[in-house]
Coordinates of C-alpha atoms and ligand atoms in Angstrom, one line a residue:
M1 CA 14.5 15.9 -0.7
P2 CA 11.0 15.3 -2.1
D3 CA 8.0 17.1 -0.5
P4 CA 5.1 15.3 1.0
N5 CA 2.9 14.1 -1.8
N6 CA -0.9 14.7 -2.3
Q7 CA -1.8 11.2 -1.0
E8 CA 0.0 11.8 2.3
I9 CA -1.5 15.2 2.7
A10 CA -5.0 13.9 1.9
Q11 CA -4.5 11.1 4.4
I12 CA -3.5 13.5 7.2
L13 CA -6.6 15.6 6.6
T14 CA -8.9 12.5 6.5
E15 CA -7.4 11.3 9.8
I16 CA -7.9 14.7 11.4
A17 CA -11.5 14.5 10.3
S18 CA -12.0 11.1 11.8
I19 CA -10.3 12.0 15.1
L20 CA -12.5 15.1 15.3
E21 CA -15.5 12.9 14.6
I22 CA -14.5 10.4 17.3
Q23 CA -14.2 13.4 19.6
A24 CA -17.7 14.7 18.6
E25 CA -16.4 18.0 17.3
N26 CA -18.2 20.5 15.1
P27 CA -19.6 18.7 12.1
F28 CA -19.1 21.7 9.8
R29 CA -15.4 21.6 10.6
I30 CA -15.2 17.9 10.0
R31 CA -16.9 18.2 6.7
A32 CA -14.4 20.8 5.6
Y33 CA -11.5 18.5 6.2
R34 CA -13.2 15.6 4.5
K35 CA -14.0 17.6 1.4
A36 CA -10.4 19.0 1.2
S37 CA -9.0 15.6 1.5
L38 CA -11.1 14.2 -1.3
V39 CA -10.2 17.0 -3.6
I40 CA -6.5 16.6 -2.9
A41 CA -6.5 12.8 -3.2
N42 CA -7.9 13.3 -6.7
L43 CA -5.6 16.1 -7.8
A44 CA -3.2 15.2 -10.5
K45 CA -0.9 18.2 -9.9
P46 CA 1.3 17.9 -6.8
L47 CA 0.4 20.4 -4.1
S48 CA 4.1 21.1 -3.6
I49 CA 4.2 22.4 -7.2
V50 CA 1.0 24.4 -6.8
Y51 CA 2.6 26.0 -3.7
Q52 CA 5.9 26.6 -5.4
E53 CA 4.3 28.3 -8.4
E54 CA 1.4 30.2 -6.9
G55 CA 2.1 30.3 -3.2
E56 CA -0.5 29.9 -0.5
K57 CA -3.1 31.8 -2.6
G58 CA -2.7 29.0 -5.3
L59 CA -3.7 26.4 -2.6
E60 CA -6.7 28.5 -1.5
N61 CA -7.9 28.7 -5.1
L62 CA -8.2 24.9 -5.3
P63 CA -11.7 23.6 -5.1
G64 CA -12.9 22.9 -1.6
I65 CA -9.8 24.4 0.1
G66 CA -10.2 27.5 2.3
K67 CA -7.7 29.7 4.1
N68 CA -7.5 27.5 7.2
I69 CA -6.7 24.3 5.4
A70 CA -4.4 26.1 3.0
Q71 CA -2.3 27.1 6.0
K72 CA -2.1 23.6 7.3
I73 CA -1.0 22.4 3.8
V74 CA 1.7 25.0 3.9
E75 CA 2.9 23.7 7.3
I76 CA 3.0 20.2 6.0
L77 CA 4.9 21.2 2.9
E78 CA 7.3 23.4 4.8
T79 CA 8.0 21.1 7.8
G80 CA 6.9 17.6 6.7
G81 CA 4.4 17.5 9.6
L82 CA 1.5 19.2 11.2
A83 CA 1.6 20.0 15.0
Q84 CA -2.2 19.9 15.3
Y85 CA -2.3 16.4 13.8
Q86 CA 0.4 15.1 16.2
Q87 CA -1.5 16.5 19.1
L88 CA -4.8 14.9 18.0
Q89 CA -3.2 11.5 17.5
Q90 CA -2.1 11.6 21.2
E91 CA -5.7 12.1 22.3
I92 CA -7.2 8.7 21.2
P93 CA -6.1 5.1 21.5
P94 CA -3.5 4.3 18.8
Q95 CA -5.3 1.4 17.1
L96 CA -8.8 2.9 17.2
L97 CA -8.3 5.1 14.1
H98 CA -7.7 2.2 11.8
L99 CA -11.1 0.9 12.4
V100 CA -12.9 3.8 10.7
D101 CA -12.0 2.1 7.3
I102 CA -14.4 -0.8 8.1
R103 CA -17.5 -0.5 6.1
G104 CA -20.7 -0.2 8.2
L105 CA -18.8 1.6 10.9
G106 CA -17.4 5.1 10.4
A107 CA -16.1 7.4 13.0
I108 CA -19.4 8.4 14.6
R109 CA -20.4 4.8 15.4
L110 CA -16.9 4.0 16.4
R111 CA -17.1 6.7 19.0
T112 CA -20.2 5.0 20.5
L113 CA -18.5 1.6 20.5
H114 CA -15.4 3.0 22.1
E115 CA -17.4 4.8 24.8
K116 CA -20.0 2.2 25.6
L117 CA -18.0 -1.1 25.1
G118 CA -14.5 0.1 25.5
I119 CA -13.5 -1.0 22.0
N120 CA -10.0 0.1 21.1
N121 CA -8.8 -2.2 18.3
L122 CA -9.8 -4.8 15.8
D123 CA -9.7 -7.7 18.3
D124 CA -12.0 -5.8 20.7
L125 CA -14.4 -5.2 17.9
K126 CA -14.5 -8.8 16.7
K127 CA -15.1 -10.0 20.2
A128 CA -17.9 -7.6 20.8
A129 CA -19.6 -8.3 17.5
N130 CA -19.3 -12.1 17.7
G131 CA -20.5 -12.0 21.3
G132 CA -23.7 -10.2 20.3
K133 CA -22.7 -7.1 22.4
I134 CA -23.1 -4.6 19.6
R135 CA -26.8 -5.3 18.9
Q136 CA -27.7 -4.4 22.4
L137 CA -26.5 -0.8 22.0
P138 CA -29.2 1.8 21.3
G139 CA -29.2 2.7 17.6
F140 CA -27.4 -0.4 16.5
G141 CA -29.5 -3.6 16.4
E142 CA -29.0 -7.0 14.9
K143 CA -28.8 -5.8 11.3
S144 CA -26.0 -3.3 12.0
E145 CA -24.1 -5.9 14.0
E146 CA -24.3 -8.3 11.0
N147 CA -23.1 -5.5 8.7
I148 CA -20.1 -4.8 11.0
I149 CA -19.2 -8.5 11.0
K150 CA -19.4 -8.5 7.2
G151 CA -17.4 -5.2 7.1
V152 CA -14.7 -6.8 9.3
T153 CA -14.4 -9.8 6.9
D154 CA -14.0 -7.5 3.8
Y155 CA -11.6 -5.3 5.7
E156 CA -9.4 -8.2 6.5
K157 CA -9.5 -9.2 2.9
H158 CA -8.0 -5.9 1.6
V159 CA -6.1 -4.8 4.6
G160 CA -2.4 -4.6 3.6
R161 CA -3.1 -3.9 -0.1
Y162 CA -3.0 -0.4 -1.5
L163 CA -4.6 1.1 -4.5
L164 CA -2.2 1.6 -7.4
V165 CA -3.2 5.2 -7.6
R166 CA -2.1 5.7 -4.0
A167 CA 1.1 3.6 -4.2
L168 CA 2.5 4.5 -7.5
P169 CA 3.5 8.0 -6.6
Y170 CA 5.5 6.6 -3.6
A171 CA 7.3 4.2 -5.9
Q172 CA 8.1 6.9 -8.4
E173 CA 9.5 9.2 -5.7
L174 CA 11.5 6.5 -4.1
V175 CA 13.0 5.6 -7.4
D176 CA 13.9 9.2 -8.1
Y177 CA 15.4 9.6 -4.7
I178 CA 17.6 6.5 -5.1
R179 CA 18.6 7.6 -8.6
Q180 CA 20.3 10.7 -7.1
M181 CA 22.8 8.5 -5.3
S182 CA 26.3 8.2 -6.9
G183 CA 27.4 4.6 -7.7
V184 CA 23.8 3.6 -8.7
A185 CA 23.9 2.4 -12.3
M186 CA 20.2 1.7 -12.6
V187 CA 17.1 1.8 -10.5
E188 CA 13.6 0.5 -11.5
M189 CA 10.3 -0.6 -10.1
A190 CA 9.5 -4.3 -10.2
G191 CA 6.7 -6.5 -8.7
S192 CA 3.0 -5.8 -9.0
V193 CA 3.5 -2.0 -9.2
R194 CA 5.5 -2.5 -12.4
R195 CA 2.8 -4.8 -13.8
R196 CA 0.3 -2.0 -12.7
R197 CA -2.0 -4.3 -10.8
E198 CA -5.0 -2.3 -9.4
T199 CA -3.8 -2.9 -5.9
V200 CA -0.3 -3.8 -4.6
A201 CA 0.9 -5.2 -1.4
D202 CA 4.3 -3.6 -1.4
L203 CA 6.7 -1.7 -3.6
D204 CA 9.6 -3.8 -5.1
I205 CA 12.5 -1.6 -6.1
L206 CA 15.7 -2.9 -7.8
V207 CA 19.0 -1.1 -7.8
A208 CA 22.0 -2.0 -9.9
G209 CA 25.4 -1.1 -8.4
K210 CA 28.6 -2.4 -6.7
P211 CA 27.9 -4.4 -3.5
D212 CA 29.7 -1.8 -1.4
I213 CA 27.7 1.3 -2.3
P214 CA 26.2 2.9 0.9
L215 CA 22.6 2.3 -0.1
Y216 CA 21.4 1.9 3.5
N217 CA 22.9 5.2 4.6
H218 CA 21.4 6.9 1.6
L219 CA 17.9 5.5 2.4
K220 CA 18.2 6.5 6.0
G221 CA 18.2 10.1 4.8
Y222 CA 14.9 9.8 3.0
N223 CA 12.1 11.8 4.7
K224 CA 9.3 9.5 3.6
I225 CA 10.5 6.6 5.6
K226 CA 8.9 5.8 8.9
E227 CA 11.2 2.9 9.8
I228 CA 13.7 0.4 8.4
P229 CA 12.7 -2.8 10.1
A230 CA 15.3 -5.0 8.3
H231 CA 18.5 -4.5 6.2
G232 CA 20.9 -7.1 5.0
E233 CA 23.6 -7.0 2.3
T234 CA 21.3 -7.0 -0.7
K235 CA 17.8 -6.3 0.6
I236 CA 16.5 -3.4 2.7
T237 CA 12.9 -3.3 3.9
L238 CA 11.4 0.1 4.5
V239 CA 8.1 1.2 5.9
M240 CA 6.9 4.4 4.3
E241 CA 4.2 6.9 5.4
M242 CA 0.8 5.3 5.4
G243 CA 2.4 2.0 6.2
I244 CA 3.3 1.1 2.7
Q245 CA 6.3 -1.3 2.7
S246 CA 9.0 -1.4 0.2
D247 CA 11.7 -4.0 -0.6
V248 CA 14.7 -2.4 -2.1
R249 CA 17.2 -4.9 -3.5
L250 CA 20.7 -4.3 -4.7
L251 CA 21.8 -6.4 -7.7
A252 CA 25.0 -6.7 -9.7
P253 CA 24.7 -4.9 -13.0
E254 CA 25.4 -8.2 -14.9
S255 CA 22.3 -9.8 -13.5
F256 CA 20.1 -6.7 -13.4
G257 CA 17.9 -7.9 -16.3
A258 CA 17.5 -11.4 -14.8
G259 CA 16.6 -9.8 -11.5
M260 CA 14.0 -7.5 -13.1
L261 CA 12.4 -10.4 -14.8
Y262 CA 12.3 -12.4 -11.6
F263 CA 11.1 -9.7 -9.3
T264 CA 8.6 -8.3 -11.7
G265 CA 6.8 -11.6 -11.8
S266 CA 4.2 -12.6 -11.8
K267 CA 5.2 -15.8 -10.1
Q268 CA 3.2 -17.8 -12.5
H269 CA 4.8 -16.1 -15.5
N270 CA 8.2 -16.8 -14.0
I271 CA 7.4 -20.5 -13.6
A272 CA 6.3 -20.7 -17.3
L273 CA 9.5 -18.9 -18.4
R274 CA 11.7 -21.1 -16.3
R275 CA 10.1 -24.2 -17.8
R276 CA 10.9 -22.8 -21.3
A277 CA 14.5 -22.4 -20.3
L278 CA 14.6 -25.9 -18.9
E279 CA 13.2 -27.3 -22.2
R280 CA 16.3 -25.8 -23.9
G281 CA 18.6 -27.4 -21.4
W282 CA 19.3 -24.1 -19.6
K283 CA 18.5 -22.7 -16.1
L284 CA 16.8 -19.3 -15.5
S285 CA 17.2 -17.7 -12.1
E286 CA 17.2 -14.2 -10.6
Y287 CA 21.0 -14.1 -11.4
G288 CA 20.8 -14.9 -15.1
L289 CA 20.2 -17.5 -17.8
F290 CA 22.8 -20.2 -17.5
S291 CA 24.0 -23.0 -19.7
G292 CA 25.8 -25.2 -17.1
E293 CA 27.9 -22.7 -15.1
K294 CA 28.1 -20.2 -18.0
R295 CA 25.9 -17.1 -17.9
I296 CA 24.5 -16.7 -21.4
A297 CA 22.2 -13.7 -20.6
G298 CA 21.3 -11.5 -17.7
V299 CA 22.1 -7.8 -18.2
T300 CA 18.7 -6.9 -19.8
E301 CA 15.3 -8.5 -20.0
E302 CA 15.3 -8.1 -23.7
E303 CA 18.4 -10.2 -24.1
I304 CA 16.9 -13.0 -22.0
F305 CA 13.6 -13.0 -24.0
R306 CA 15.6 -13.0 -27.2
I307 CA 17.7 -16.0 -26.3
L308 CA 14.5 -17.8 -25.3
D309 CA 13.2 -17.0 -28.9
L310 CA 10.6 -14.5 -27.6
P311 CA 9.9 -10.8 -28.2
F312 CA 9.9 -8.5 -25.2
I313 CA 6.7 -9.2 -23.2
P314 CA 5.4 -6.0 -21.6
P315 CA 5.2 -6.2 -17.8
E316 CA 1.4 -5.6 -17.8
L317 CA 0.9 -8.9 -19.7
R318 CA 3.1 -11.0 -17.4
E319 CA 0.3 -12.9 -15.7
D320 CA 0.5 -16.3 -17.4
Q321 CA -2.7 -15.6 -19.3
G322 CA -1.4 -16.9 -22.6
E323 CA 1.2 -14.1 -23.2
I324 CA 4.0 -16.6 -23.7
E325 CA 2.1 -18.5 -26.3
A326 CA 1.1 -15.3 -28.0
A327 CA 4.7 -14.0 -28.0
E328 CA 5.9 -17.3 -29.4
S329 CA 3.5 -17.1 -32.4
G330 CA 3.9 -13.4 -33.0
R331 CA 0.4 -12.6 -31.8
L332 CA 1.4 -10.3 -28.9
P333 CA -0.9 -7.2 -29.0
R334 CA 0.6 -3.8 -29.8
L335 CA -0.6 -2.4 -26.5
I336 CA -2.3 1.0 -26.4
R337 CA -0.2 3.9 -25.1
Q338 CA -1.3 7.2 -23.6
E339 CA -0.2 9.1 -26.7
D340 CA -2.8 7.2 -28.7
L341 CA -5.7 8.9 -27.0
K342 CA -7.3 11.9 -28.8
G343 CA -9.8 12.9 -26.1
D344 CA -11.7 12.1 -23.0
L345 CA -15.4 11.1 -23.2
H346 CA -16.8 11.3 -19.7
D347 CA -16.3 14.6 -17.8
H348 CA -18.3 16.8 -15.4
T349 CA -18.5 20.6 -15.0
N350 CA -19.9 23.0 -12.3
H351 CA -23.3 22.6 -14.1
S352 CA -23.6 19.4 -12.0
D353 CA -21.2 18.2 -9.4
G354 CA -17.9 19.2 -11.0
Y355 CA -15.8 22.1 -9.9
H356 CA -14.6 23.8 -13.1
S357 CA -16.5 25.5 -15.9
L358 CA -17.0 24.3 -19.4
E359 CA -14.4 26.7 -20.6
Q360 CA -11.8 25.6 -18.0
M361 CA -12.4 22.0 -18.7
A362 CA -12.0 22.5 -22.5
E363 CA -8.8 24.5 -21.9
A364 CA -7.3 21.8 -19.7
A365 CA -8.2 19.0 -22.2
K366 CA -6.6 21.0 -25.0
N367 CA -3.5 21.3 -22.8
M368 CA -3.5 17.5 -22.5
G369 CA -3.0 17.5 -26.3
Y370 CA -6.5 16.3 -26.9
Q371 CA -8.7 17.1 -29.9
Y372 CA -12.0 16.7 -28.0
L373 CA -13.7 16.5 -24.7
A374 CA -17.2 15.2 -24.0
I375 CA -19.1 17.1 -21.3
T376 CA -21.3 14.5 -19.6
D377 CA -22.9 16.1 -16.5
H378 CA -25.3 14.1 -14.4
S379 CA -29.0 13.9 -15.1
K380 CA -31.9 15.1 -12.9
S381 CA -32.5 12.1 -10.6
Q382 CA -29.0 12.7 -9.2
T383 CA -30.3 15.6 -7.1
Q384 CA -27.4 15.7 -4.7
A385 CA -25.1 16.2 -7.7
R386 CA -27.4 18.9 -9.1
G387 CA -28.2 16.7 -12.1
L388 CA -29.5 18.5 -15.2
D389 CA -33.2 18.4 -16.3
E390 CA -34.2 18.8 -19.9
N391 CA -34.2 22.7 -19.7
R392 CA -30.8 23.0 -18.2
L393 CA -29.4 20.4 -20.6
L394 CA -30.8 22.5 -23.6
Q395 CA -29.1 25.6 -22.1
Q396 CA -25.8 23.7 -21.8
I397 CA -26.1 22.6 -25.4
E398 CA -26.4 26.2 -26.5
Q399 CA -23.4 27.2 -24.4
I400 CA -21.3 24.4 -25.9
D401 CA -22.3 25.5 -29.4
Q402 CA -21.1 29.1 -28.6
L403 CA -17.9 27.8 -27.0
N404 CA -17.1 25.6 -30.0
A405 CA -17.6 28.6 -32.4
N406 CA -14.7 30.3 -30.6
L407 CA -12.4 27.2 -30.3
K408 CA -9.8 26.3 -32.9
D409 CA -8.6 22.8 -33.5
F410 CA -10.7 21.6 -30.6
R411 CA -14.2 20.5 -30.1
V412 CA -16.4 20.1 -27.0
L413 CA -18.8 17.3 -27.5
K414 CA -22.3 17.7 -26.1
G415 CA -23.1 14.8 -23.8
M416 CA -24.6 13.6 -20.6
E417 CA -24.1 10.9 -18.1
V418 CA -27.7 9.9 -18.0
D419 CA -28.9 7.7 -15.1
I420 CA -30.1 4.2 -15.9
L421 CA -33.1 4.0 -13.6
K422 CA -34.2 1.1 -11.5
D423 CA -36.1 -0.5 -14.4
G424 CA -33.5 0.2 -17.1
S425 CA -35.3 3.2 -18.5
L426 CA -33.3 6.5 -18.9
D427 CA -33.6 9.6 -16.7
L428 CA -34.4 11.9 -19.7
P429 CA -36.5 11.3 -22.8
V430 CA -34.8 9.8 -25.8
E431 CA -35.8 12.7 -28.0
V432 CA -33.8 15.0 -25.8
L433 CA -30.8 12.7 -25.6
Q434 CA -30.8 12.4 -29.4
K435 CA -29.7 16.0 -29.6
L436 CA -26.4 15.0 -28.0
D437 CA -23.1 13.8 -29.5
C438 CA -22.2 11.4 -26.8
V439 CA -24.6 9.8 -24.3
V440 CA -23.0 7.8 -21.4
G441 CA -25.5 5.7 -19.5
S442 CA -24.6 4.8 -15.9
I443 CA -26.1 3.1 -12.8
H444 CA -25.9 5.2 -9.6
S445 CA -28.7 3.6 -7.6
Y446 CA -30.2 0.3 -6.6
F447 CA -26.8 -1.4 -6.5
N448 CA -28.2 -4.5 -4.7
Q449 CA -30.8 -5.8 -7.2
P450 CA -30.6 -9.5 -8.0
K451 CA -28.3 -10.5 -10.8
E452 CA -31.1 -11.1 -13.4
E453 CA -32.6 -7.7 -12.7
T454 CA -29.4 -5.8 -13.0
T455 CA -28.5 -7.6 -16.2
A456 CA -32.0 -6.9 -17.7
R457 CA -31.7 -3.3 -16.6
M458 CA -28.4 -2.8 -18.4
I459 CA -29.5 -4.6 -21.5
K460 CA -32.6 -2.4 -21.7
A461 CA -30.4 0.7 -21.5
I462 CA -28.2 -0.8 -24.2
R463 CA -31.2 -1.3 -26.4
S464 CA -32.5 2.3 -25.8
G465 CA -31.1 3.2 -29.2
V466 CA -29.6 6.4 -27.8
V467 CA -26.8 5.3 -25.3
N468 CA -23.4 5.4 -26.9
I469 CA -21.4 4.2 -23.9
I470 CA -22.1 2.3 -20.7
G471 CA -20.3 4.2 -17.9
H472 CA -18.4 2.4 -15.1
P473 CA -20.4 -0.8 -15.9
T474 CA -20.1 -2.6 -12.6
A475 CA -20.3 0.6 -10.4
R476 CA -17.6 -0.8 -8.0
L477 CA -15.5 1.4 -5.8
L478 CA -12.2 -0.4 -5.1
Q479 CA -12.0 -1.4 -1.4
E480 CA -15.3 0.5 -0.8
R481 CA -18.2 -0.9 -2.8
E482 CA -18.5 -4.3 -4.4
P483 CA -19.4 -4.5 -8.1
V484 CA -23.1 -4.9 -8.9
E485 CA -24.1 -8.5 -9.7
L486 CA -24.3 -8.8 -13.4
D487 CA -24.0 -11.3 -16.2
M488 CA -21.2 -9.5 -17.9
L489 CA -21.1 -11.9 -20.9
E490 CA -24.8 -11.3 -21.7
V491 CA -24.4 -7.6 -21.3
M492 CA -21.4 -7.6 -23.6
K493 CA -23.2 -9.7 -26.2
A494 CA -26.0 -7.2 -26.2
A495 CA -23.5 -4.3 -26.4
K496 CA -21.9 -6.0 -29.4
K497 CA -25.2 -6.5 -31.1
Q498 CA -26.3 -2.9 -30.6
G499 CA -22.9 -1.4 -31.3
V500 CA -22.7 0.1 -27.8
V501 CA -19.4 0.9 -26.3
M502 CA -18.3 -0.1 -22.8
E503 CA -16.3 2.3 -20.7
L504 CA -13.1 1.7 -18.9
N505 CA -13.4 4.4 -16.2
A506 CA -9.9 5.5 -15.3
H507 CA -10.7 7.0 -12.0
G508 CA -8.2 5.4 -9.6
N509 CA -10.7 3.8 -7.3
R510 CA -13.0 2.6 -10.1
L511 CA -10.9 1.0 -12.9
D512 CA -14.3 -0.3 -14.2
L513 CA -14.3 -2.3 -16.6
H514 CA -11.3 -4.1 -15.0
D515 CA -8.5 -5.7 -16.9
A516 CA -10.1 -9.2 -17.5
H517 CA -13.4 -7.5 -18.6
C518 CA -11.4 -5.5 -21.2
H519 CA -9.8 -8.7 -22.5
L520 CA -13.3 -10.3 -22.8
A521 CA -14.6 -7.2 -24.6
K522 CA -11.8 -7.4 -27.1
E523 CA -12.5 -11.1 -27.8
L524 CA -16.2 -10.3 -28.3
G525 CA -15.4 -7.3 -30.5
V526 CA -17.0 -4.8 -28.1
K527 CA -15.3 -1.4 -28.4
I528 CA -14.0 0.4 -25.3
S529 CA -13.8 4.1 -24.3
I530 CA -11.2 5.1 -21.7
S531 CA -12.2 8.2 -19.8
T532 CA -11.4 9.8 -16.5
D533 CA -14.9 10.9 -15.2
S534 CA -13.1 14.1 -14.2
H535 CA -14.8 16.4 -11.8
N536 CA -12.2 19.1 -12.1
C537 CA -9.6 19.8 -14.7
L538 CA -6.7 18.6 -12.5
Q539 CA -8.0 15.1 -12.7
L540 CA -7.6 14.6 -16.5
P541 CA -4.1 13.0 -16.1
V542 CA -5.5 10.1 -14.1
I543 CA -6.1 8.7 -17.6
Q544 CA -2.7 6.9 -17.0
Y545 CA -4.4 4.4 -14.7
G546 CA -7.0 3.7 -17.4
I547 CA -4.2 3.1 -19.9
S548 CA -2.4 0.7 -17.6
T549 CA -5.6 -1.2 -17.0
A550 CA -6.3 -1.3 -20.7
R551 CA -2.8 -2.7 -21.3
R552 CA -3.4 -5.4 -18.7
G553 CA -6.5 -6.2 -20.7
W554 CA -4.5 -6.6 -23.9
L555 CA -6.2 -3.6 -25.6
E556 CA -4.7 -2.0 -28.7
A557 CA -5.4 1.5 -30.0
G558 CA -7.9 0.0 -32.5
D559 CA -10.0 -1.4 -29.7
V560 CA -10.6 2.0 -28.1
I561 CA -12.8 4.6 -29.7
N562 CA -11.2 7.7 -28.2
T563 CA -8.0 7.0 -30.2
L564 CA -10.0 8.1 -33.2
P565 CA -9.3 11.6 -34.6
G566 CA -12.2 14.1 -33.9
D567 CA -14.0 13.8 -37.2
E568 CA -13.9 10.0 -37.3
L569 CA -15.0 9.8 -33.7
L570 CA -18.1 12.0 -34.5
K571 CA -18.8 9.8 -37.4
F572 CA -18.6 6.7 -35.2
L573 CA -20.8 8.2 -32.5
R574 CA -23.4 9.2 -35.1
G575 CA -23.2 5.8 -36.8
Q576 CA -24.1 4.2 -33.5
R577 CA -27.6 5.8 -33.6
K578 CA -28.5 4.5 -37.0
D579 CA -30.1 1.1 -37.8
R580 CA -30.3 0.2 -34.2
D581 CA -32.5 -2.7 -33.2
T582 CA -34.6 -1.1 -30.5
Q583 CA -36.9 -4.0 -30.2
F584 CA -36.9 -6.6 -27.4
Ligands
DGT1 P1 2.1 -8.0 -4.5 O1 3.3 -7.6 -3.8 O2 1.3 -9.0 -3.7 O3 1.2 -6.9 -4.9 O4 2.5 -8.8 -5.8 P2 4.0 -9.1 -6.4 O5 3.8 -9.8 -7.7 O6 4.8 -7.8 -6.4 O7 4.6 -10.1 -5.3 P3 5.9 -10.1 -4.4 O8 6.2 -8.7 -3.9 O9 5.6 -11.1 -3.3 O10 7.1 -10.6 -5.2 C1 7.6 -9.9 -6.3 C2 8.0 -10.8 -7.4 O11 9.0 -11.7 -7.0 C3 6.8 -11.7 -7.8 O12 5.9 -11.1 -8.7 C4 7.6 -12.8 -8.5 C5 8.8 -12.9 -7.7 N1 8.7 -14.0 -6.7 C6 8.5 -13.8 -5.4 N2 8.4 -15.0 -4.8 C7 8.6 -15.9 -5.7 C8 8.6 -17.4 -5.7 O13 8.5 -18.0 -4.7 N3 8.8 -18.0 -6.9 C9 8.9 -17.2 -8.1 N4 9.1 -17.9 -9.2 N5 8.9 -15.9 -8.1 C10 8.7 -15.3 -6.9
CA2 CA1 5.2 -6.6 -4.5
CA3 CA1 7.9 -7.8 -2.2
ZN4 ZN1 -21.1 8.1 -12.8

């Protein structure tokens, strides 16, 4: 039976922190739980494997995890639960904890609202806010009441959708669990999770087998399931840990391909395909492609596409955004794959706010099969991230030169993630940045400037003559922070003119640029880099979420600069600095 995954463990630790905060416990203790949770949520390697291979000591050696928390993780891994957590959950009203996710609230304020106004759930909160009760509390005021109302609106928008990076591991584990069952011919993900949308509402899983296989009994034995609210002959609905719901459907093998096509969607793509079948006098349904009563295809998706005179359309493209027309005329892109990437161009070390050393990061990147890794620590205005000033950057450059002298078939690129300041100027002098191989320019402050100002700020950085790549261009954090307001078309046109690359930041709660932006960049001829923004070496594999977003944005290997082999990449980066128009 699969062990609790990293997301579940991170979630338990976060909830413990929130409960302790609601109970006004020791802030130091609370911070330890939060920090550990953040690290675990971003770890690519399953904790169960770390524990298996290296024991409790291996857990303790992870960044941000001490002896106390390592012991709790062991308890979760060994027993599937944590006694302390169960106990804490009993101590507060059951709905209260959900409210900590509302922006502008947080556990500390929630405690006040609970104590002073008796707020226990979302309804109580809305009533109090709309009735002007919150502004009367000391330390709140009109402005924070407004913020809470806005937070509630945003919360209601995304409640019930899960980040792909959180949901996909559940889907993978569920598929693996079902696959162990005898009598199961095939099992695959469908729905938005197969299309790799950045958020998903539920996990659609399809199983091929005889109608009498005991699927329900098998699923009852799965330790990740909280409840099974409904089960019929062909569809079983499950609620997993964290509330993620899954629809598991049993299909006859002869219509498995048709079912995959139907339940992968998107709905709009299905409608367009059905229309195409109708034009040929056939009928396409979830059971097959039919001519009259006769099934002419249905076992595989490929077969159905072929009979409809189409090549296979990858699931990430099935959004009715012109993919059927492109397929028809042989213009489907050859989508980028993870194997195409030769390196990662945005990564931090313990020189700023990362955890691992230069050497450890280089080693991990080499183990990913990469040829290069750009070290891009923060610049000095990021004081809380221990950003580098000129002197520390020059020291780092020296260290990288020494490291490279000892590395074979691998190169660490000298870089920096330099802050784009409020007015669009850069945080370090151009003469210093020119010593680097790869300069990523990013916004980390003043997210609320008016659209024209942010656009001008970005364009100024693009015209600095020294920035190679614009990092996480909209600065959004999925379900947490809205993107900055920006005229993306103008920014991209400037990037095109200056030969500046735009980043697709693969970090699971960024995915920035998003899919449609990538498609726009491709059409304008703006190059993309796909990087993880790793802050420790275990995060490098999250590149997969960048790859799936790139695929949704129709990108091919040739659109992405870090598919270039090392020497060509260096030539490209150097070429970016020459003949630049630095005039306004
Ligand atoms: P989600 O769950 O909101 O993240 O997105 P999906 O695309 O997974 O949507 P879901 O779970 O409601 O349905 C899965 C697929 O089933 C969907 O992509 C297409 C197909 N489907 C569902 N309802 C309909 C429908 O009424 N008409 C058609 N043509 N297809 C449907
Ligand atoms: Ca779905
Ligand atoms: Ca569904
Ligand atoms: Zn950044």
